[in-house]
Amino acid sequence: MQHKGILMVMSGFSGAGKGTIVKRMLEKYPDQYKLSISATTRKPREGETHGKEYFFLTKEEFIARMKEDGFVEWAEYVGNYYGTPKAYIEEELAKGSNIILEIEMQGALEVRKKFKDALLLFVTPPDYTTLKERLVNRGTEDMETIRKRLNRAVKETGYIEQYNNVIVNNDVEEAADEIHNIVMNEMKLRHKHAEFIANFIEQYNDDNE
Ligand code: 5GP
């Protein structure tokens, strides 16, 4: 039986380490997951390249893409736009791939509305203090931006219950494996349900021939 792929949506507080976890998952299980690359109007950070971490667009380009209905979802995050390109998701889902979206919460909940069976995973550090430390130590944002991101994190706690699972990131390796196990179990479960339904209907049809 052909397994349908899983659309995984990973969100988490900024600084939770989800980018590192996703990178590790793609290294460890290269045949199992495809990463969707988002578009953003944010400026590239040092070492980031167009088409790898993001498609870096101007605000005008982003808005044009939005008007063409080119995004599955888009959101404004701390003064910049971020969006998930539609074509890639549709192509890969049709092929049955497992796709990872690494997007913030507003976008994740938007994806859930369009794809009811999306698997929403929330990544978090163990506590607030660790989150703040990680953001400060990362050194990629000024204090004002960090303050905004922490403020947003507190607001986001109200939506965590809408996720299928919460992953506490104490260790990248463990978190990557935990997520992989969640996905594999989910696939098994879906396969089992599909098999049960097919079997049930087949028996009904035989009984009513
Ligand atoms: P950063 O600027 O740190 O790369 O990303 C900021 C936030 O935007 C992160 O939480 C990231 O997951 C989220 N993000 C990245 N791409 C997308 C996207 O396509 N859509 C949405 N809604 N959020 C995104």
PDB file of C-alpha atoms and ligand atoms in Angstrom:
ATOM      1  CA  MET A   1       0.000   0.000   0.000  1.00  0.00           C
ATOM      2  CA  GLN A   2       1.278   3.472  -0.901  1.00  0.00           C
ATOM      3  CA  HIS A   3       1.958   5.532   2.239  1.00  0.00           C
ATOM      4  CA  LYS A   4       0.800   9.100   2.013  1.00  0.00           C
ATOM      5  CA  GLY A   5       3.441  11.532   3.209  1.00  0.00           C
ATOM      6  CA  ILE A   6       3.124  13.580   6.367  1.00  0.00           C
ATOM      7  CA  LEU A   7       3.051  17.356   6.355  1.00  0.00           C
ATOM      8  CA  MET A   8       4.984  18.309   9.479  1.00  0.00           C
ATOM      9  CA  VAL A   9       4.785  21.798  10.810  1.00  0.00           C
ATOM     10  CA  MET A  10       7.476  22.685  13.314  1.00  0.00           C
ATOM     11  CA  SER A  11       7.132  25.834  15.318  1.00  0.00           C
ATOM     12  CA  GLY A  12       8.630  26.999  18.544  1.00  0.00           C
ATOM     13  CA  PHE A  13       9.822  30.049  20.352  1.00  0.00           C
ATOM     14  CA  SER A  14      12.439  32.000  18.486  1.00  0.00           C
ATOM     15  CA  GLY A  15      15.684  30.650  19.971  1.00  0.00           C
ATOM     16  CA  ALA A  16      14.225  27.232  20.812  1.00  0.00           C
ATOM     17  CA  GLY A  17      16.687  25.618  18.427  1.00  0.00           C
ATOM     18  CA  LYS A  18      14.212  24.255  15.897  1.00  0.00           C
ATOM     19  CA  GLY A  19      16.417  25.257  12.954  1.00  0.00           C
ATOM     20  CA  THR A  20      19.273  23.147  14.337  1.00  0.00           C
ATOM     21  CA  ILE A  21      16.945  20.213  14.989  1.00  0.00           C
ATOM     22  CA  VAL A  22      15.538  20.341  11.463  1.00  0.00           C
ATOM     23  CA  LYS A  23      19.067  20.480  10.016  1.00  0.00           C
ATOM     24  CA  ARG A  24      20.038  17.427  12.074  1.00  0.00           C
ATOM     25  CA  MET A  25      16.937  15.519  10.976  1.00  0.00           C
ATOM     26  CA  LEU A  26      17.738  16.187   7.329  1.00  0.00           C
ATOM     27  CA  GLU A  27      21.330  14.991   7.867  1.00  0.00           C
ATOM     28  CA  LYS A  28      20.306  11.864   9.765  1.00  0.00           C
ATOM     29  CA  TYR A  29      17.334  10.868   7.660  1.00  0.00           C
ATOM     30  CA  PRO A  30      18.013  12.371   4.228  1.00  0.00           C
ATOM     31  CA  ASP A  31      15.629  10.029   2.425  1.00  0.00           C
ATOM     32  CA  GLN A  32      12.751  10.529   4.826  1.00  0.00           C
ATOM     33  CA  TYR A  33      12.207  14.280   4.886  1.00  0.00           C
ATOM     34  CA  LYS A  34      11.991  17.199   2.466  1.00  0.00           C
ATOM     35  CA  LEU A  35      12.371  20.748   3.715  1.00  0.00           C
ATOM     36  CA  SER A  36      10.165  23.508   2.398  1.00  0.00           C
ATOM     37  CA  ILE A  37      12.158  26.728   1.912  1.00  0.00           C
ATOM     38  CA  SER A  38      10.219  29.831   2.843  1.00  0.00           C
ATOM     39  CA  ALA A  39      10.297  33.290   1.344  1.00  0.00           C
ATOM     40  CA  THR A  40      11.033  36.271   3.553  1.00  0.00           C
ATOM     41  CA  THR A  41      11.563  40.005   3.392  1.00  0.00           C
ATOM     42  CA  ARG A  42      14.068  39.772   6.263  1.00  0.00           C
ATOM     43  CA  LYS A  43      17.679  40.600   5.352  1.00  0.00           C
ATOM     44  CA  PRO A  44      20.010  37.581   5.162  1.00  0.00           C
ATOM     45  CA  ARG A  45      22.077  36.940   8.299  1.00  0.00           C
ATOM     46  CA  GLU A  46      25.770  36.265   7.895  1.00  0.00           C
ATOM     47  CA  GLY A  47      26.276  32.945   6.115  1.00  0.00           C
ATOM     48  CA  GLU A  48      22.697  32.703   4.810  1.00  0.00           C
ATOM     49  CA  THR A  49      22.214  32.322   1.067  1.00  0.00           C
ATOM     50  CA  HIS A  50      19.277  32.858  -1.267  1.00  0.00           C
ATOM     51  CA  GLY A  51      17.503  29.565  -1.978  1.00  0.00           C
ATOM     52  CA  LYS A  52      19.123  27.710   0.921  1.00  0.00           C
ATOM     53  CA  GLU A  53      17.854  29.123   4.216  1.00  0.00           C
ATOM     54  CA  TYR A  54      15.245  31.333   2.555  1.00  0.00           C
ATOM     55  CA  PHE A  55      14.251  32.939  -0.707  1.00  0.00           C
ATOM     56  CA  PHE A  56      15.104  36.526   0.204  1.00  0.00           C
ATOM     57  CA  LEU A  57      12.616  38.846  -1.472  1.00  0.00           C
ATOM     58  CA  THR A  58      11.962  42.577  -1.425  1.00  0.00           C
ATOM     59  CA  LYS A  59       8.672  43.658   0.096  1.00  0.00           C
ATOM     60  CA  GLU A  60       7.350  44.388  -3.417  1.00  0.00           C
ATOM     61  CA  GLU A  61       8.321  40.950  -4.701  1.00  0.00           C
ATOM     62  CA  PHE A  62       6.735  39.313  -1.652  1.00  0.00           C
ATOM     63  CA  ILE A  63       3.467  41.185  -2.069  1.00  0.00           C
ATOM     64  CA  ALA A  64       3.355  40.325  -5.783  1.00  0.00           C
ATOM     65  CA  ARG A  65       3.792  36.629  -4.919  1.00  0.00           C
ATOM     66  CA  MET A  66       1.065  36.940  -2.303  1.00  0.00           C
ATOM     67  CA  LYS A  67      -1.364  38.430  -4.817  1.00  0.00           C
ATOM     68  CA  GLU A  68      -0.646  35.596  -7.265  1.00  0.00           C
ATOM     69  CA  ASP A  69      -1.783  33.199  -4.496  1.00  0.00           C
ATOM     70  CA  GLY A  70       1.728  31.765  -4.424  1.00  0.00           C
ATOM     71  CA  PHE A  71       1.782  31.008  -0.671  1.00  0.00           C
ATOM     72  CA  VAL A  72       0.049  28.303   1.370  1.00  0.00           C
ATOM     73  CA  GLU A  73       0.249  30.774   4.242  1.00  0.00           C
ATOM     74  CA  TRP A  74       2.129  33.909   5.110  1.00  0.00           C
ATOM     75  CA  ALA A  75       2.596  35.929   8.283  1.00  0.00           C
ATOM     76  CA  GLU A  76       4.242  39.057   9.560  1.00  0.00           C
ATOM     77  CA  TYR A  77       6.825  38.352  12.227  1.00  0.00           C
ATOM     78  CA  VAL A  78       8.667  41.101  14.093  1.00  0.00           C
ATOM     79  CA  GLY A  79       8.415  43.522  11.190  1.00  0.00           C
ATOM     80  CA  ASN A  80       9.095  41.147   8.277  1.00  0.00           C
ATOM     81  CA  TYR A  81       6.972  38.951   6.039  1.00  0.00           C
ATOM     82  CA  TYR A  82       7.459  35.187   5.848  1.00  0.00           C
ATOM     83  CA  GLY A  83       5.591  32.811   3.531  1.00  0.00           C
ATOM     84  CA  THR A  84       5.450  29.142   2.528  1.00  0.00           C
ATOM     85  CA  PRO A  85       5.609  28.677  -1.276  1.00  0.00           C
ATOM     86  CA  LYS A  86       2.612  26.694  -2.474  1.00  0.00           C
ATOM     87  CA  ALA A  87       3.975  24.899  -5.554  1.00  0.00           C
ATOM     88  CA  TYR A  88       6.659  22.896  -3.712  1.00  0.00           C
ATOM     89  CA  ILE A  89       4.232  21.633  -1.044  1.00  0.00           C
ATOM     90  CA  GLU A  90       1.666  20.566  -3.619  1.00  0.00           C
ATOM     91  CA  GLU A  91       4.247  18.773  -5.784  1.00  0.00           C
ATOM     92  CA  GLU A  92       5.859  16.930  -2.865  1.00  0.00           C
ATOM     93  CA  LEU A  93       2.582  15.966  -1.197  1.00  0.00           C
ATOM     94  CA  ALA A  94       1.423  14.513  -4.495  1.00  0.00           C
ATOM     95  CA  LYS A  95       4.610  12.402  -4.553  1.00  0.00           C
ATOM     96  CA  GLY A  96       3.926  11.176  -1.001  1.00  0.00           C
ATOM     97  CA  SER A  97       6.977  12.874   0.598  1.00  0.00           C
ATOM     98  CA  ASN A  98       7.219  13.813   4.259  1.00  0.00           C
ATOM     99  CA  ILE A  99       7.601  17.578   4.256  1.00  0.00           C
ATOM    100  CA  ILE A 100       8.925  19.780   7.045  1.00  0.00           C
ATOM    101  CA  LEU A 101       7.728  23.351   7.378  1.00  0.00           C
ATOM    102  CA  GLU A 102       9.664  25.386   9.915  1.00  0.00           C
ATOM    103  CA  ILE A 103       7.303  28.287  10.507  1.00  0.00           C
ATOM    104  CA  GLU A 104       5.923  30.422  13.287  1.00  0.00           C
ATOM    105  CA  MET A 105       2.666  29.741  15.072  1.00  0.00           C
ATOM    106  CA  GLN A 106       0.237  31.955  13.144  1.00  0.00           C
ATOM    107  CA  GLY A 107       1.330  30.235   9.924  1.00  0.00           C
ATOM    108  CA  ALA A 108       1.201  26.791  11.531  1.00  0.00           C
ATOM    109  CA  LEU A 109      -2.411  27.254  12.591  1.00  0.00           C
ATOM    110  CA  GLU A 110      -3.220  28.533   9.108  1.00  0.00           C
ATOM    111  CA  VAL A 111      -1.699  25.374   7.592  1.00  0.00           C
ATOM    112  CA  ARG A 112      -3.800  23.242   9.956  1.00  0.00           C
ATOM    113  CA  LYS A 113      -6.956  24.891   8.546  1.00  0.00           C
ATOM    114  CA  LYS A 114      -5.960  23.936   4.989  1.00  0.00           C
ATOM    115  CA  PHE A 115      -4.383  20.552   5.736  1.00  0.00           C
ATOM    116  CA  LYS A 116      -6.423  18.933   8.505  1.00  0.00           C
ATOM    117  CA  ASP A 117      -4.010  16.018   8.892  1.00  0.00           C
ATOM    118  CA  ALA A 118      -0.863  18.183   9.259  1.00  0.00           C
ATOM    119  CA  LEU A 119       1.271  17.161  12.238  1.00  0.00           C
ATOM    120  CA  LEU A 120       1.956  20.223  14.380  1.00  0.00           C
ATOM    121  CA  LEU A 121       5.038  20.010  16.595  1.00  0.00           C
ATOM    122  CA  PHE A 122       6.111  22.688  19.038  1.00  0.00           C
ATOM    123  CA  VAL A 123       9.777  22.958  20.034  1.00  0.00           C
ATOM    124  CA  THR A 124      10.753  24.733  23.233  1.00  0.00           C
ATOM    125  CA  PRO A 125      13.723  25.120  25.564  1.00  0.00           C
ATOM    126  CA  PRO A 126      13.099  23.792  29.092  1.00  0.00           C
ATOM    127  CA  ASP A 127      12.148  27.204  30.520  1.00  0.00           C
ATOM    128  CA  TYR A 128      11.986  30.970  30.028  1.00  0.00           C
ATOM    129  CA  THR A 129      15.455  31.668  31.450  1.00  0.00           C
ATOM    130  CA  THR A 130      17.098  29.199  29.058  1.00  0.00           C
ATOM    131  CA  LEU A 131      15.221  30.742  26.145  1.00  0.00           C
ATOM    132  CA  LYS A 132      16.437  34.236  27.023  1.00  0.00           C
ATOM    133  CA  GLU A 133      20.017  33.014  27.463  1.00  0.00           C
ATOM    134  CA  ARG A 134      19.980  31.299  24.084  1.00  0.00           C
ATOM    135  CA  LEU A 135      18.670  34.396  22.329  1.00  0.00           C
ATOM    136  CA  VAL A 136      21.284  36.620  23.965  1.00  0.00           C
ATOM    137  CA  ASN A 137      24.155  34.192  23.369  1.00  0.00           C
ATOM    138  CA  ARG A 138      23.201  33.703  19.711  1.00  0.00           C
ATOM    139  CA  GLY A 139      24.218  37.325  19.235  1.00  0.00           C
ATOM    140  CA  THR A 140      22.312  37.738  15.974  1.00  0.00           C
ATOM    141  CA  GLU A 141      19.723  40.224  17.270  1.00  0.00           C
ATOM    142  CA  ASP A 142      19.894  43.447  19.268  1.00  0.00           C
ATOM    143  CA  MET A 143      18.263  43.655  22.723  1.00  0.00           C
ATOM    144  CA  GLU A 144      15.196  45.421  21.362  1.00  0.00           C
ATOM    145  CA  THR A 145      14.484  42.555  18.924  1.00  0.00           C
ATOM    146  CA  ILE A 146      15.158  39.986  21.661  1.00  0.00           C
ATOM    147  CA  ARG A 147      12.701  41.770  23.938  1.00  0.00           C
ATOM    148  CA  LYS A 148      10.061  41.654  21.165  1.00  0.00           C
ATOM    149  CA  ARG A 149      10.684  37.960  20.559  1.00  0.00           C
ATOM    150  CA  LEU A 150      10.361  37.139  24.281  1.00  0.00           C
ATOM    151  CA  ASN A 151       7.169  39.141  24.482  1.00  0.00           C
ATOM    152  CA  ARG A 152       5.795  37.232  21.536  1.00  0.00           C
ATOM    153  CA  ALA A 153       6.844  33.913  23.113  1.00  0.00           C
ATOM    154  CA  VAL A 154       4.686  34.636  26.170  1.00  0.00           C
ATOM    155  CA  LYS A 155       1.685  35.363  23.946  1.00  0.00           C
ATOM    156  CA  GLU A 156       2.307  32.157  22.000  1.00  0.00           C
ATOM    157  CA  THR A 157       2.040  29.949  25.099  1.00  0.00           C
ATOM    158  CA  GLY A 158      -1.743  30.370  24.810  1.00  0.00           C
ATOM    159  CA  TYR A 159      -1.811  28.388  21.558  1.00  0.00           C
ATOM    160  CA  ILE A 160       0.535  25.516  22.365  1.00  0.00           C
ATOM    161  CA  GLU A 161      -2.346  23.196  23.200  1.00  0.00           C
ATOM    162  CA  GLN A 162      -3.426  23.213  19.565  1.00  0.00           C
ATOM    163  CA  TYR A 163      -0.240  21.332  18.660  1.00  0.00           C
ATOM    164  CA  ASN A 164      -0.057  17.535  18.393  1.00  0.00           C
ATOM    165  CA  ASN A 165       3.101  17.379  20.456  1.00  0.00           C
ATOM    166  CA  VAL A 166       5.561  19.519  22.420  1.00  0.00           C
ATOM    167  CA  ILE A 167       9.261  18.721  22.204  1.00  0.00           C
ATOM    168  CA  VAL A 168      11.574  20.050  24.920  1.00  0.00           C
ATOM    169  CA  ASN A 169      14.930  20.700  23.322  1.00  0.00           C
ATOM    170  CA  ASN A 170      17.564  19.796  25.897  1.00  0.00           C
ATOM    171  CA  ASP A 171      19.752  18.058  23.373  1.00  0.00           C
ATOM    172  CA  VAL A 172      19.608  18.361  19.585  1.00  0.00           C
ATOM    173  CA  GLU A 173      20.344  14.703  18.915  1.00  0.00           C
ATOM    174  CA  GLU A 174      17.639  13.505  21.299  1.00  0.00           C
ATOM    175  CA  ALA A 175      15.098  16.012  20.033  1.00  0.00           C
ATOM    176  CA  ALA A 176      15.733  15.013  16.387  1.00  0.00           C
ATOM    177  CA  ASP A 177      15.249  11.346  17.272  1.00  0.00           C
ATOM    178  CA  GLU A 178      12.153  12.057  19.338  1.00  0.00           C
ATOM    179  CA  ILE A 179      10.549  13.881  16.414  1.00  0.00           C
ATOM    180  CA  HIS A 180      11.552  11.159  13.981  1.00  0.00           C
ATOM    181  CA  ASN A 181       9.901   8.580  16.271  1.00  0.00           C
ATOM    182  CA  ILE A 182       6.741  10.654  16.524  1.00  0.00           C
ATOM    183  CA  VAL A 183       6.529  10.835  12.729  1.00  0.00           C
ATOM    184  CA  MET A 184       7.239   7.134  12.233  1.00  0.00           C
ATOM    185  CA  ASN A 185       4.548   6.236  14.809  1.00  0.00           C
ATOM    186  CA  GLU A 186       2.104   8.572  13.153  1.00  0.00           C
ATOM    187  CA  MET A 187       2.780   6.916   9.784  1.00  0.00           C
ATOM    188  CA  LYS A 188       2.230   3.464  11.267  1.00  0.00           C
ATOM    189  CA  LEU A 189      -1.000   4.603  12.863  1.00  0.00           C
ATOM    190  CA  ARG A 190      -2.318   6.123   9.637  1.00  0.00           C
ATOM    191  CA  HIS A 191      -1.340   3.012   7.728  1.00  0.00           C
ATOM    192  CA  LYS A 192      -3.113   0.808  10.289  1.00  0.00           C
ATOM    193  CA  HIS A 193      -6.280   2.899  10.122  1.00  0.00           C
ATOM    194  CA  ALA A 194      -6.266   2.936   6.327  1.00  0.00           C
ATOM    195  CA  GLU A 195      -5.825  -0.826   6.255  1.00  0.00           C
ATOM    196  CA  PHE A 196      -8.664  -1.372   8.728  1.00  0.00           C
ATOM    197  CA  ILE A 197     -11.025   0.829   6.722  1.00  0.00           C
ATOM    198  CA  ALA A 198     -10.136  -0.800   3.394  1.00  0.00           C
ATOM    199  CA  ASN A 199     -10.597  -4.250   4.901  1.00  0.00           C
ATOM    200  CA  PHE A 200     -13.915  -3.327   6.513  1.00  0.00           C
ATOM    201  CA  ILE A 201     -15.316  -1.967   3.256  1.00  0.00           C
ATOM    202  CA  GLU A 202     -14.051  -4.965   1.301  1.00  0.00           C
ATOM    203  CA  GLN A 203     -15.868  -7.326   3.673  1.00  0.00           C
ATOM    204  CA  TYR A 204     -19.038  -5.257   3.380  1.00  0.00           C
ATOM    205  CA  ASN A 205     -18.828  -5.360  -0.404  1.00  0.00           C
ATOM    206  CA  ASP A 206     -18.251  -9.147  -0.379  1.00  0.00           C
ATOM    207  CA  ASP A 207     -21.217  -9.562   1.958  1.00  0.00           C
ATOM    208  CA  ASN A 208     -23.450  -7.559  -0.365  1.00  0.00           C
ATOM    209  CA  GLU A 209     -22.504  -9.057  -3.695  1.00  0.00           C
TER     210      GLU A 209
HETATM  211  P1  5GP B   1      13.997  33.961  11.492  1.00  0.00           P
HETATM  212  O1  5GP B   1      13.939  35.419  11.136  1.00  0.00           O
HETATM  213  O2  5GP B   1      14.568  33.763  12.879  1.00  0.00           O
HETATM  214  O3  5GP B   1      14.681  33.141  10.449  1.00  0.00           O
HETATM  215  O4  5GP B   1      12.492  33.451  11.553  1.00  0.00           O
HETATM  216  C1  5GP B   1      11.559  34.079  12.355  1.00  0.00           C
HETATM  217  C2  5GP B   1      10.327  33.208  12.480  1.00  0.00           C
HETATM  218  O5  5GP B   1       9.650  33.089  11.225  1.00  0.00           O
HETATM  219  C3  5GP B   1      10.660  31.794  12.916  1.00  0.00           C
HETATM  220  O6  5GP B   1       9.758  31.432  13.950  1.00  0.00           O
HETATM  221  C4  5GP B   1      10.425  30.991  11.666  1.00  0.00           C
HETATM  222  O7  5GP B   1      10.051  29.659  11.979  1.00  0.00           O
HETATM  223  C5  5GP B   1       9.298  31.748  11.032  1.00  0.00           C
HETATM  224  N1  5GP B   1       9.120  31.446   9.605  1.00  0.00           N
HETATM  225  C6  5GP B   1      10.050  31.095   8.704  1.00  0.00           C
HETATM  226  N2  5GP B   1       9.485  30.873   7.518  1.00  0.00           N
HETATM  227  C7  5GP B   1       8.159  31.072   7.661  1.00  0.00           C
HETATM  228  C8  5GP B   1       7.030  30.961   6.781  1.00  0.00           C
HETATM  229  O8  5GP B   1       7.121  30.622   5.605  1.00  0.00           O
HETATM  230  N3  5GP B   1       5.811  31.259   7.289  1.00  0.00           N
HETATM  231  C9  5GP B   1       5.640  31.623   8.581  1.00  0.00           C
HETATM  232  N4  5GP B   1       4.400  31.854   8.989  1.00  0.00           N
HETATM  233  N5  5GP B   1       6.680  31.720   9.437  1.00  0.00           N
HETATM  234  C10 5GP B   1       7.922  31.451   8.985  1.00  0.00           C
END
